[in-house]
Every structure is written in C-alpha cells, then in structure tokens.
Coordinates of C-alpha atoms in Angstrom, one line a residue:
M1166 CA 155.9 25.5 150.8
S1167 CA 156.3 23.3 153.9
S1168 CA 159.7 22.8 155.7
S1169 CA 159.6 19.1 154.7
S1170 CA 159.4 19.9 151.0
A1171 CA 162.4 22.3 150.9
P1172 CA 165.1 19.3 150.8
E1173 CA 163.1 17.6 148.1
I1174 CA 163.0 20.8 145.9
T1175 CA 166.7 21.2 146.7
T1176 CA 167.3 17.5 145.6
M1177 CA 165.2 18.0 142.6
L1178 CA 167.0 21.1 141.5
Q1179 CA 170.3 19.6 141.7
Q1180 CA 169.2 16.5 139.5
A1181 CA 167.7 18.9 137.1
V1182 CA 170.9 20.9 136.8
T1183 CA 173.1 17.8 136.4
L1184 CA 170.8 16.8 133.6
H1185 CA 171.0 20.1 132.1
Q1186 CA 174.9 20.1 132.1
Q1187 CA 174.9 16.7 130.4
G1188 CA 172.8 18.3 127.5
Q1189 CA 169.5 16.1 128.5
L1190 CA 167.3 19.3 128.2
Q1191 CA 163.9 17.7 128.1
A1192 CA 164.4 15.7 131.4
A1193 CA 166.1 18.7 133.0
G1194 CA 163.0 20.8 131.8
D1195 CA 160.6 18.3 133.3
L1196 CA 162.3 18.4 136.8
Y1197 CA 162.5 22.3 136.8
Q1198 CA 158.8 22.1 136.1
Q1199 CA 158.2 19.9 139.0
V1200 CA 160.1 22.4 141.3
L1201 CA 157.7 25.1 140.0
T1202 CA 154.6 22.9 140.8
R1203 CA 155.8 22.8 144.4
Q1204 CA 157.2 26.4 144.5
P1205 CA 155.8 28.6 141.6
D1206 CA 158.2 31.5 142.6
H1207 CA 161.5 29.6 142.6
F1208 CA 164.0 31.8 140.8
D1209 CA 166.4 29.1 139.9
A1210 CA 163.8 26.9 138.4
L1211 CA 162.4 30.0 136.5
Q1212 CA 165.5 31.3 135.3
L1213 CA 167.0 27.9 134.2
L1214 CA 163.8 27.2 132.2
G1215 CA 164.4 30.2 130.3
V1216 CA 168.0 28.9 129.4
I1217 CA 166.5 25.7 128.3
A1218 CA 163.9 27.4 126.3
R1219 CA 166.4 29.7 124.6
Q1220 CA 168.7 26.6 123.9
G1221 CA 165.6 24.9 122.2
G1222 CA 165.0 27.9 120.0
D1223 CA 161.9 28.8 121.9
A1224 CA 162.5 32.6 122.3
P1225 CA 158.9 33.5 123.4
S1226 CA 159.0 31.1 126.4
A1227 CA 162.6 32.0 127.1
L1228 CA 161.3 35.6 127.7
K1229 CA 158.2 34.5 129.8
Y1230 CA 160.5 32.5 132.1
L1231 CA 163.2 35.0 132.4
N1232 CA 161.0 37.9 132.9
A1233 CA 159.1 35.9 135.5
A1234 CA 162.5 35.2 137.5
I1235 CA 163.4 38.9 137.3
A1236 CA 160.0 39.7 139.1
V1237 CA 160.9 37.4 141.8
N1238 CA 164.4 38.6 142.2
P1239 CA 165.5 41.6 140.1
A1240 CA 168.9 41.8 141.9
Q1241 CA 170.2 38.6 140.1
A1242 CA 172.7 39.7 137.2
I1243 CA 172.5 36.2 135.7
A1244 CA 168.7 36.6 134.7
H1245 CA 169.3 40.0 133.1
C1246 CA 172.3 38.6 131.1
N1247 CA 170.2 35.7 129.9
L1248 CA 167.3 38.0 129.0
G1249 CA 169.7 40.1 126.9
A1250 CA 170.9 36.9 125.1
T1251 CA 167.4 36.1 124.3
L1252 CA 166.5 39.4 123.1
Q1253 CA 169.7 39.5 121.0
D1254 CA 168.6 36.3 119.4
L1255 CA 165.1 38.0 118.4
G1256 CA 167.2 41.1 117.0
R1257 CA 166.0 43.3 119.7
S1258 CA 169.4 44.9 120.1
A1259 CA 168.5 48.1 122.1
E1260 CA 166.5 46.0 124.7
A1261 CA 169.2 43.6 124.8
L1262 CA 171.7 46.4 125.5
A1263 CA 169.7 47.4 128.4
S1264 CA 169.7 44.0 129.9
Y1265 CA 173.4 43.6 129.8
D1266 CA 173.5 47.3 131.3
R1267 CA 171.5 46.1 134.1
A1268 CA 173.6 42.8 134.7
L1269 CA 176.7 45.0 134.6
Q1270 CA 175.2 47.4 137.2
L1271 CA 174.6 44.5 139.4
N1272 CA 178.0 42.9 138.7
P1273 CA 180.6 45.0 136.9
A1274 CA 183.1 42.1 136.6
Y1275 CA 180.5 39.8 134.8
L1276 CA 182.5 38.6 132.0
L1277 CA 179.7 37.0 130.0
A1278 CA 177.5 40.2 130.1
L1279 CA 180.9 42.2 128.9
N1280 CA 181.4 39.9 126.1
N1281 CA 177.7 39.8 125.0
R1282 CA 177.3 43.5 125.2
G1283 CA 180.2 43.8 123.0
N1284 CA 178.6 41.6 120.5
V1285 CA 175.2 43.7 120.5
L1286 CA 177.4 46.8 120.0
R1287 CA 179.1 45.0 117.0
S1288 CA 175.8 44.0 115.5
L1289 CA 174.7 47.9 116.0
G1290 CA 177.9 49.0 113.9
R1291 CA 179.3 50.6 117.0
L1292 CA 182.7 48.8 116.7
E1293 CA 184.8 51.1 118.9
E1294 CA 182.6 50.8 121.8
S1295 CA 182.4 47.0 121.2
L1296 CA 186.2 46.8 121.5
Q1297 CA 185.9 48.6 124.9
N1298 CA 183.8 45.7 126.4
Y1299 CA 186.0 43.0 125.1
Q1300 CA 189.1 44.8 126.3
H1301 CA 187.4 45.3 129.8
A1302 CA 186.7 41.5 130.0
L1303 CA 190.1 40.7 128.9
Q1304 CA 191.7 43.0 131.6
L1305 CA 189.7 40.9 134.1
K1306 CA 190.6 37.6 132.5
P1307 CA 193.4 37.6 129.9
D1308 CA 192.8 34.0 128.8
Y1309 CA 189.2 34.7 128.0
A1310 CA 189.2 32.9 124.6
E1311 CA 185.5 34.0 123.5
A1312 CA 186.4 37.8 124.2
L1313 CA 189.6 37.5 122.1
L1314 CA 187.6 35.8 119.3
N1315 CA 185.1 38.7 119.3
R1316 CA 187.5 41.4 119.8
G1317 CA 189.3 39.8 116.6
I1318 CA 186.0 39.9 114.8
S1319 CA 185.3 43.5 115.5
L1320 CA 188.9 44.5 114.4
Q1321 CA 188.2 42.5 111.2
A1322 CA 185.3 44.6 110.6
M1323 CA 187.4 47.6 111.0
D1324 CA 189.7 46.3 108.3
Q1325 CA 192.5 45.9 111.1
H1326 CA 193.3 42.4 109.9
E1327 CA 196.7 42.1 111.2
A1328 CA 195.6 42.9 114.7
A1329 CA 192.5 40.5 114.3
L1330 CA 194.9 37.7 113.3
A1331 CA 196.8 38.1 116.7
D1332 CA 193.6 37.7 118.5
F1333 CA 192.4 34.8 116.5
D1334 CA 195.7 33.0 117.1
A1335 CA 195.7 33.6 120.8
A1336 CA 191.9 32.4 121.0
M1337 CA 193.2 29.1 119.1
Q1338 CA 195.9 28.7 121.4
L1339 CA 193.6 28.9 124.6
K1340 CA 191.0 26.6 123.0
K1341 CA 192.1 23.9 120.5
N1342 CA 189.9 23.0 117.6
N1343 CA 188.3 26.4 117.8
I1344 CA 186.2 26.3 114.5
D1345 CA 184.9 29.9 115.0
A1346 CA 188.5 31.3 115.4
C1347 CA 189.9 29.3 112.6
F1348 CA 187.2 30.4 110.2
A1349 CA 187.6 34.0 111.3
R1350 CA 191.4 33.7 110.9
A1351 CA 191.0 32.5 107.3
V1352 CA 188.6 35.3 106.4
S1353 CA 191.3 37.8 107.5
L1354 CA 194.1 36.0 105.7
Q1355 CA 192.0 36.2 102.6
H1356 CA 191.5 40.0 102.9
L1357 CA 195.3 40.4 103.2
Q1358 CA 195.6 38.3 100.0
Y1359 CA 197.5 35.4 101.8
V1360 CA 195.2 33.2 100.0
E1361 CA 197.3 30.0 100.2
E1362 CA 197.3 30.3 104.0
A1363 CA 193.5 31.1 104.0
I1364 CA 192.8 27.9 102.0
Q1365 CA 194.8 25.8 104.8
D1366 CA 192.5 27.3 107.6
Y1367 CA 189.4 26.7 105.5
D1368 CA 190.5 23.1 105.0
D1369 CA 191.0 22.7 108.7
V1370 CA 187.4 24.2 109.4
I1371 CA 185.9 21.8 106.7
H1372 CA 187.9 18.8 108.2
Q1373 CA 186.3 19.7 111.6
Q1374 CA 182.8 20.7 110.3
P1375 CA 182.4 19.3 106.8
H1376 CA 179.0 21.1 106.4
H1377 CA 180.4 24.6 106.9
A1378 CA 179.0 26.2 103.8
E1379 CA 180.7 29.4 104.3
A1380 CA 184.1 27.8 104.4
W1381 CA 183.5 25.9 101.3
C1382 CA 182.4 29.3 99.5
N1383 CA 185.1 31.2 100.7
R1384 CA 187.7 28.5 99.9
G1385 CA 186.3 28.6 96.3
I1386 CA 186.9 32.4 96.1
C1387 CA 190.6 31.8 97.2
L1388 CA 191.1 29.0 94.5
Q1389 CA 189.5 31.5 91.9
K1390 CA 192.1 34.1 92.9
L1391 CA 194.7 31.7 92.4
Q1392 CA 193.1 30.8 88.9
H1393 CA 192.5 27.1 90.1
Y1394 CA 189.1 27.3 88.5
E1395 CA 188.1 23.6 88.5
E1396 CA 188.8 23.4 92.2
A1397 CA 187.0 26.5 92.8
L1398 CA 183.9 25.1 90.9
T1399 CA 184.2 21.9 93.3
S1400 CA 184.1 24.2 96.4
Y1401 CA 181.1 26.2 95.2
G1402 CA 179.4 22.9 94.4
N1403 CA 179.9 21.6 97.9
A1404 CA 178.8 24.9 99.4
L1405 CA 175.4 24.5 97.4
K1406 CA 175.0 20.9 98.2
I1407 CA 175.0 22.0 101.9
R1408 CA 172.9 25.0 101.4
P1409 CA 171.0 25.0 98.2
V1410 CA 169.8 28.5 98.6
Y1411 CA 173.0 30.4 98.8
A1412 CA 173.1 33.3 96.4
K1413 CA 176.9 34.2 97.1
A1414 CA 178.0 30.7 96.1
Q1415 CA 175.7 30.8 93.1
Q1416 CA 176.9 34.2 92.0
Q1417 CA 180.6 33.1 92.4
L1418 CA 180.0 29.8 90.6
G1419 CA 178.7 31.9 87.6
R1420 CA 181.8 34.0 87.6
V1421 CA 184.1 30.9 87.5
L1422 CA 182.0 29.3 84.7
Q1423 CA 182.3 32.6 82.7
L1424 CA 186.1 32.6 83.2
L1425 CA 186.0 29.1 81.8
A1426 CA 184.1 30.2 78.9
R1427 CA 181.2 27.9 79.9
D1428 CA 178.7 30.7 79.0
D1429 CA 175.5 28.8 79.1
E1430 CA 176.2 27.3 82.5
A1431 CA 177.2 30.8 83.7
I1432 CA 174.1 32.3 82.6
A1433 CA 172.0 29.6 84.6
A1434 CA 174.0 30.1 87.6
Y1435 CA 173.5 33.8 87.5
G1436 CA 169.8 33.2 87.0
Q1437 CA 169.8 30.9 90.2
A1438 CA 171.8 33.8 92.1
L1439 CA 169.2 36.3 91.3
A1440 CA 166.3 33.9 92.1
Q1441 CA 168.0 33.4 95.5
G1442 CA 168.3 37.1 96.2
A1443 CA 171.4 38.4 94.7
D1444 CA 171.6 41.9 93.8
A1445 CA 169.7 42.3 90.6
E1446 CA 171.9 45.2 89.3
Q1447 CA 175.0 43.3 89.7
I1448 CA 173.7 40.0 88.3
N1449 CA 172.3 42.1 85.0
Y1450 CA 175.9 43.7 85.0
A1451 CA 177.3 40.1 84.7
L1452 CA 174.7 39.1 82.1
A1453 CA 175.6 42.2 80.3
T1454 CA 179.3 41.1 80.1
L1455 CA 177.9 37.9 78.4
G1456 CA 175.8 39.8 75.9
K1457 CA 172.5 38.5 77.3
V1458 CA 171.1 41.9 78.2
A1459 CA 172.0 45.5 77.4
A1460 CA 175.1 46.9 78.9
P1461 CA 174.3 49.6 81.7
V1462 CA 175.8 53.1 81.3
A1463 CA 178.1 52.3 84.3
S1464 CA 179.3 49.8 86.8
P1465 CA 176.8 49.3 89.6
A1466 CA 178.0 51.5 92.5
A1467 CA 177.5 48.6 94.9
Y1468 CA 179.7 46.4 92.8
V1469 CA 182.6 49.0 92.4
T1470 CA 182.3 49.8 96.3
E1471 CA 182.5 46.2 97.5
L1472 CA 185.3 45.4 94.9
F1473 CA 187.3 48.2 96.3
D1474 CA 186.5 47.9 99.9
Q1475 CA 187.8 44.3 99.6
Y1476 CA 190.8 45.5 97.6
A1477 CA 191.9 48.4 99.8
G1478 CA 194.2 46.6 102.2
H1479 CA 196.5 45.2 99.5
F1480 CA 195.7 47.5 96.5
D1481 CA 199.1 49.1 96.0
Q1482 CA 201.1 46.2 96.2
H1483 CA 199.1 44.1 94.0
L1484 CA 198.9 46.7 91.3
L1485 CA 202.5 47.6 91.4
T1486 CA 204.3 44.3 92.2
V1487 CA 201.9 41.8 90.5
L1488 CA 200.1 43.6 87.7
D1489 CA 203.0 46.0 86.6
Y1490 CA 200.5 49.0 87.0
Q1491 CA 201.8 52.0 84.9
V1492 CA 198.8 54.3 84.5
P1493 CA 199.7 57.0 87.1
V1494 CA 203.3 57.5 85.7
L1495 CA 201.9 57.4 82.0
L1496 CA 199.3 59.9 82.8
V1497 CA 201.5 62.2 84.6
A1498 CA 204.1 62.1 82.0
A1499 CA 201.5 63.3 79.4
L1500 CA 200.3 66.1 81.6
E1501 CA 203.8 67.3 82.0
R1502 CA 204.4 67.3 78.3
Q1503 CA 201.4 69.6 78.0
G1504 CA 202.8 71.9 80.6
P1505 CA 200.2 71.8 83.7
P1506 CA 200.4 75.0 86.0
Q1507 CA 203.0 74.5 88.8
R1508 CA 200.7 75.9 91.3
S1509 CA 197.3 74.5 90.7
N1510 CA 194.2 73.4 92.4
S1511 CA 194.1 69.7 91.6
L1512 CA 191.3 67.0 91.6
D1513 CA 191.8 63.4 91.5
L1514 CA 188.8 61.6 90.4
G1515 CA 188.4 58.2 91.7
C1516 CA 191.7 58.4 93.6
G1517 CA 191.6 55.0 95.3
T1518 CA 194.4 54.8 97.7
G1519 CA 196.2 57.8 96.3
L1520 CA 198.7 56.3 94.0
C1521 CA 198.5 59.4 91.8
A1522 CA 199.0 61.9 94.8
R1523 CA 202.6 61.8 95.1
F1524 CA 202.8 62.9 91.6
L1525 CA 200.2 65.5 91.9
R1526 CA 201.3 67.0 95.1
P1527 CA 204.4 68.8 93.8
W1528 CA 202.0 70.7 91.4
S1529 CA 199.2 71.4 93.7
T1530 CA 198.5 74.4 96.2
R1531 CA 195.3 72.0 97.1
L1532 CA 194.8 68.4 96.1
T1533 CA 191.3 67.1 96.6
G1534 CA 190.2 63.3 96.2
V1535 CA 186.9 61.7 95.3
D1536 CA 186.1 57.8 95.6
L1537 CA 183.2 55.6 96.2
S1538 CA 185.0 53.4 98.5
A1539 CA 185.4 54.3 102.2
R1540 CA 188.5 51.8 102.8
M1541 CA 190.2 53.2 99.9
L1542 CA 189.6 56.7 101.1
E1543 CA 191.0 55.7 104.4
K1544 CA 194.3 54.5 102.7
A1545 CA 194.4 57.8 100.8
R1546 CA 194.0 59.8 104.1
Q1547 CA 197.0 57.8 105.5
T1548 CA 199.3 59.4 102.8
E1549 CA 198.8 62.8 104.1
L1550 CA 198.9 64.0 100.7
Y1551 CA 195.5 65.1 100.1
D1552 CA 193.8 68.4 101.6
D1553 CA 190.2 67.0 101.0
L1554 CA 188.7 63.5 100.6
H1555 CA 185.2 62.9 99.5
Q1556 CA 183.2 59.7 99.5
M1557 CA 180.8 60.2 96.4
E1558 CA 180.2 59.2 92.8
I1559 CA 182.4 61.4 90.6
A1560 CA 179.7 62.8 88.3
A1561 CA 177.6 64.0 91.4
F1562 CA 180.4 65.4 93.0
L1563 CA 181.5 67.4 90.0
Q1564 CA 178.1 68.8 89.5
Q1565 CA 177.7 70.0 93.2
S1566 CA 181.2 71.2 93.5
S1567 CA 181.7 74.9 93.9
Q1568 CA 185.4 74.7 93.2
H1569 CA 187.2 75.6 90.1
Y1570 CA 190.2 73.4 89.2
D1571 CA 193.4 73.8 87.2
V1572 CA 194.0 70.1 86.7
I1573 CA 191.6 67.1 86.9
V1574 CA 192.7 63.6 86.5
A1575 CA 191.0 60.2 86.2
A1576 CA 193.4 57.4 86.2
D1577 CA 191.9 54.0 85.5
V1578 CA 188.5 55.2 86.5
F1579 CA 186.5 55.1 83.3
V1580 CA 186.9 51.2 83.1
Y1581 CA 183.7 51.5 85.6
I1582 CA 181.9 54.0 83.6
G1583 CA 180.4 53.4 79.9
D1584 CA 178.6 56.6 79.0
L1585 CA 181.1 59.6 79.8
H1586 CA 178.7 62.5 79.0
A1587 CA 177.6 63.0 82.6
V1588 CA 181.3 62.9 83.6
F1589 CA 182.5 65.4 80.9
A1590 CA 179.6 67.8 81.6
G1591 CA 180.9 67.6 85.3
V1592 CA 184.5 68.2 84.3
K1593 CA 183.5 71.1 82.1
K1594 CA 181.6 72.9 85.0
A1595 CA 184.3 72.3 87.3
L1596 CA 187.5 72.9 85.2
C1597 CA 189.0 76.4 84.7
K1598 CA 189.1 77.6 81.2
G1599 CA 192.3 76.6 79.5
A1600 CA 192.9 74.1 82.3
L1601 CA 193.9 70.3 81.7
F1602 CA 192.0 67.2 81.9
G1603 CA 193.9 63.9 81.9
F1604 CA 192.5 60.4 82.1
S1605 CA 193.1 56.9 80.9
C1606 CA 190.8 54.3 79.3
E1607 CA 190.8 50.9 77.9
V1608 CA 191.0 50.5 74.0
S1609 CA 187.7 49.8 72.1
S1610 CA 188.1 49.3 68.2
T1611 CA 184.5 48.8 67.7
A1612 CA 181.7 50.3 69.8
D1613 CA 181.7 53.9 71.3
Y1614 CA 182.0 52.1 74.6
L1615 CA 181.9 48.4 75.3
L1616 CA 181.5 46.1 78.5
Q1617 CA 184.2 43.4 78.2
P1618 CA 184.1 40.0 79.8
S1619 CA 186.6 41.4 82.4
H1620 CA 183.6 43.6 83.7
R1621 CA 185.4 46.6 82.6
Y1622 CA 184.6 49.4 80.0
A1623 CA 186.6 50.1 77.0
H1624 CA 186.2 53.3 74.9
S1625 CA 187.0 54.2 71.3
L1626 CA 189.2 57.3 70.3
P1627 CA 186.4 58.7 67.9
Y1628 CA 184.0 58.3 70.9
L1629 CA 186.5 60.4 73.2
Q1630 CA 187.0 63.0 70.4
A1631 CA 183.1 63.4 70.0
L1632 CA 182.9 63.8 73.7
A1633 CA 185.5 66.5 73.4
D1634 CA 183.7 68.4 70.8
A1635 CA 180.4 68.2 72.6
H1636 CA 181.8 69.6 75.8
D1637 CA 184.2 72.3 74.7
F1638 CA 187.4 70.4 75.0
V1639 CA 190.6 70.3 72.8
L1640 CA 192.3 67.0 72.4
L1641 CA 195.9 67.7 72.9
E1642 CA 197.3 64.2 73.3
A1643 CA 196.2 60.6 72.7
S1644 CA 198.8 57.9 73.1
Q1645 CA 198.6 54.1 73.6
A1646 CA 200.4 52.2 76.1
Y1647 CA 200.3 49.0 78.0
A1648 CA 198.9 49.9 81.6
R1649 CA 199.1 46.5 83.6
Q1650 CA 198.7 42.7 83.0
D1651 CA 195.4 40.6 83.5
K1652 CA 196.1 36.9 83.6
G1653 CA 199.4 37.1 81.8
E1654 CA 198.0 39.5 79.2
K1655 CA 199.3 43.1 78.7
I1656 CA 196.1 45.4 78.7
R1657 CA 196.2 48.2 76.1
I1658 CA 195.1 51.8 77.1
N1659 CA 194.8 55.2 75.7
I1660 CA 196.2 58.0 77.6
I1661 CA 194.5 61.3 77.0
V1662 CA 195.1 65.0 77.8
M1663 CA 192.3 67.4 76.9
Q1664 CA 192.1 71.1 77.3
R1665 CA 189.1 73.2 78.4
K1666 CA 188.4 75.8 76.0

C-alpha cells in the first residue's frame, strides 16, 4: 500500500462505517470490498464484512471473513466475539464458547462477550453457569438491559419466575418498548398463573408487533385457562394466520374446540397438529378422548411430565383454594380407620409437591416419594418431609425397588393410568404382607377403565375388586366422595383401602 492511498482507505472506511450504522448494508459492503481491493489484509474491512454477512444471514461468508480477520490480527477481541456469534447462529455451541473465551482472555471486561457466552451456556442447559456470566456483566454495567433480560430468561428456565420478573421489569425500565422483555415477562406471569396480567403483556407485545405468533398462541392459552374459549379460538387463529405451520397452536386449537363440543373440528385440528410435527403419542391420546382411536393403557409420560412441570409453581394453591381438593384428607382418614402401623416405612406414589406428606410423616420412620415431574419433586423436596425422592414412572419404580413398605398410597394418581395391572403387581412386590395400600380413582359406571373427555381415566369398582383378587389383596374399604371441582362440577371418586394378603 502506497502512503498516498492510506488517507483514501481511511476515508472510504469511515464512509462505509457510516452507511453500515445507517443500515445500508449493501452500500457499506461495497465500500469494505473496495478497501480490500487496495489492502487485502485490512483487519477492519475483513471483520466488518463478516458482521454484514452475519446480519444478512450468510453464515459461511461471515465465517470466512472473520477467520481471515483473526489471521491478520488474532489479538482483537471483537473479531473473536463476532466469530462466536456466527458459530452460535450455526448451532456450533462448543466452538462459539471457545471464541467467547478467547475474546474474554483478551478483554475480561468485554460486556457483549460475557452476555453472549451466557446465552451459549443457557442453550446448552448450563443455567447456573449462564447466570454467572450475566451477573459479571451486570457488576461491570448495572444498567445493561440485555444482560438483565437474559439473566431473567435463565431464571425463568430454572422456574424462578419471581426473580425473573424483577429482571424483566428492570430491563423494561431501561429500554422502553422492549418487546423481548415484555414477552418474557408475560411468560413468567403465565407460569405463575397471573393470567390476566399475562394477557395484558401479550397484548402490549402484539400492539407493538402484530405478527408475533408466539404471543398470540400464549394469549390463547391464558384465555383458555379463564374459560374464554371463543376469544382463545381467535388468538389461535391469528397465530396460525401468521405461522400456518405451528403445531403447538394447532394442538391447543383442537383442545378448545373439544371443550366447546365441536368434535369434528377438534379432530381436524389435531390431525393438522400431527401433520405439523406435534407429539404423535399426545395427539393420539387426545383423539382417544374423542373416541376416534383406542384408548392407551396410560397417559403418555411426556404429557404428564409437561402438565405437572408447568403446574408445579401454583399446584398446591390451585388445588386447595380453587378446586377444593380433598383427596389427601379423605385417603388418610380411610387408612386411619383401618389402623396403619404407627411406625411405618411409607411410600407416596405420584407424590407431586408433597400434599400427602404432612399426613404420612407422623406415621413414618421413613417416607419415600416418587413422581415423573422434576419440578414437582423440587417442591416436594422443599417440604423437608421426605427421606427419599425419585423421578421415575411408578410401575417401573415398584418393580426395581428392593424396599418393603408398610403403607403405600397413591392420591389422585390413577387418573393418568388406565390399566392398573402392572401397578398392582409392583405394589404386591413392594408391600409387606398384611400391609395397607390406599388410593383414589375417579368413578366409571360402565367400562373397567374409561378415558374421559377431561383426559383423565375413571375406573369401575368391579374392576378394582378383580385387581384385588388377581394380585392377592383384600378390599377393606371402598367409599365414594367428592374430591374436587372441575369447571364448577363436583368430581366423584372412590377412596379405596386394600390389604396385602
């Protein structure tokens, strides 16, 4: 490069940067290319062409230019950070992490690299580590809105929604009309069952960005919970207009149509959801509740896990204050009438958040809980009433358990299992002779077991008696009661106590 061309290159580069900042990417890119024509190893032109390529969605070109820039000057943290972002776009998380690490070795106070490194760790499920990066960035710059937003999203993924809301609120204070923070805030409000407030936030997102399909879909779910079914249909319809291939919205649409007794339309929506990639087991389960396919022997494990993972944060309050849930009290009273041992090794099948634990603990020298939902088990762990907690399907747990129990209970668990033979075989194996097995189930007056439109199974008393006979149990007590409310109707259940022969 001649000395006379250096001022020309500097002027050209300044013009290109100005155009770049104005969003005129094509014009800026042409000028960066002209710089490279005069000086092929110009670091800034190479690095900024990589940025433009990434902004334009051309990841391979971005990688080419950024790697060339790093070859020219490997000591520039900005190029490593931009390379990390490009690798992140491509899903090459481990390589992206290494690029951010190099950027931070060169500049430990590089805020963008800290924030982006946190995002990669979050994508890898390393949530605690992601928090450390956001917190480091916020120590350096407390008003860093992006780090507040991303820390909130990691806290949200850890089911710490109250803490997440504080971060989303702070991010929105710093950056007005922050759509991402407003949407994330709505998601946490929805998880906490503040559905009216969540709808307000989704409305704010939609006002700013009418084509936000996720906001329309989640708004529909909130309206569905409030039993505003027609409004929910409109929200799902808008989501599907924006994104015609959207399995989640199609599946939710099917559920609302089913609740409105528009069964043919529900079947069509479920079919569309299946064609668009929805979980086939869950769709067939929904179709079974409409009588279109044979009912499975149990609810899909993924359905139960997802249902209760979402429900964990407000499970106890909703059951006890909204649904007037009585099963633990009724079941324990029935067991006490049959005289359970005062010092027992007790097992709580499908323990959930531990609603039965406070009744079982006074009897128990040892209390074990089993459930499919990790988030439910975390709530159970917080009660400090269990000696052991296991995340497993209950029949599998019973078959592999080496323990022998004096009392086994299953409160409101068999509503997710139709055929109970495997469970009874497992209980027989795990229960001491003469010991008690107490459980509840919804009442079927027709079939042995029946999958209801509520997506819950009911069982007949003759079927339960047949199970007792087949698996060496004596039926000590069978009483009917109302366990809870569902959409204003009282749900009738059987409370059963059996004794192992």
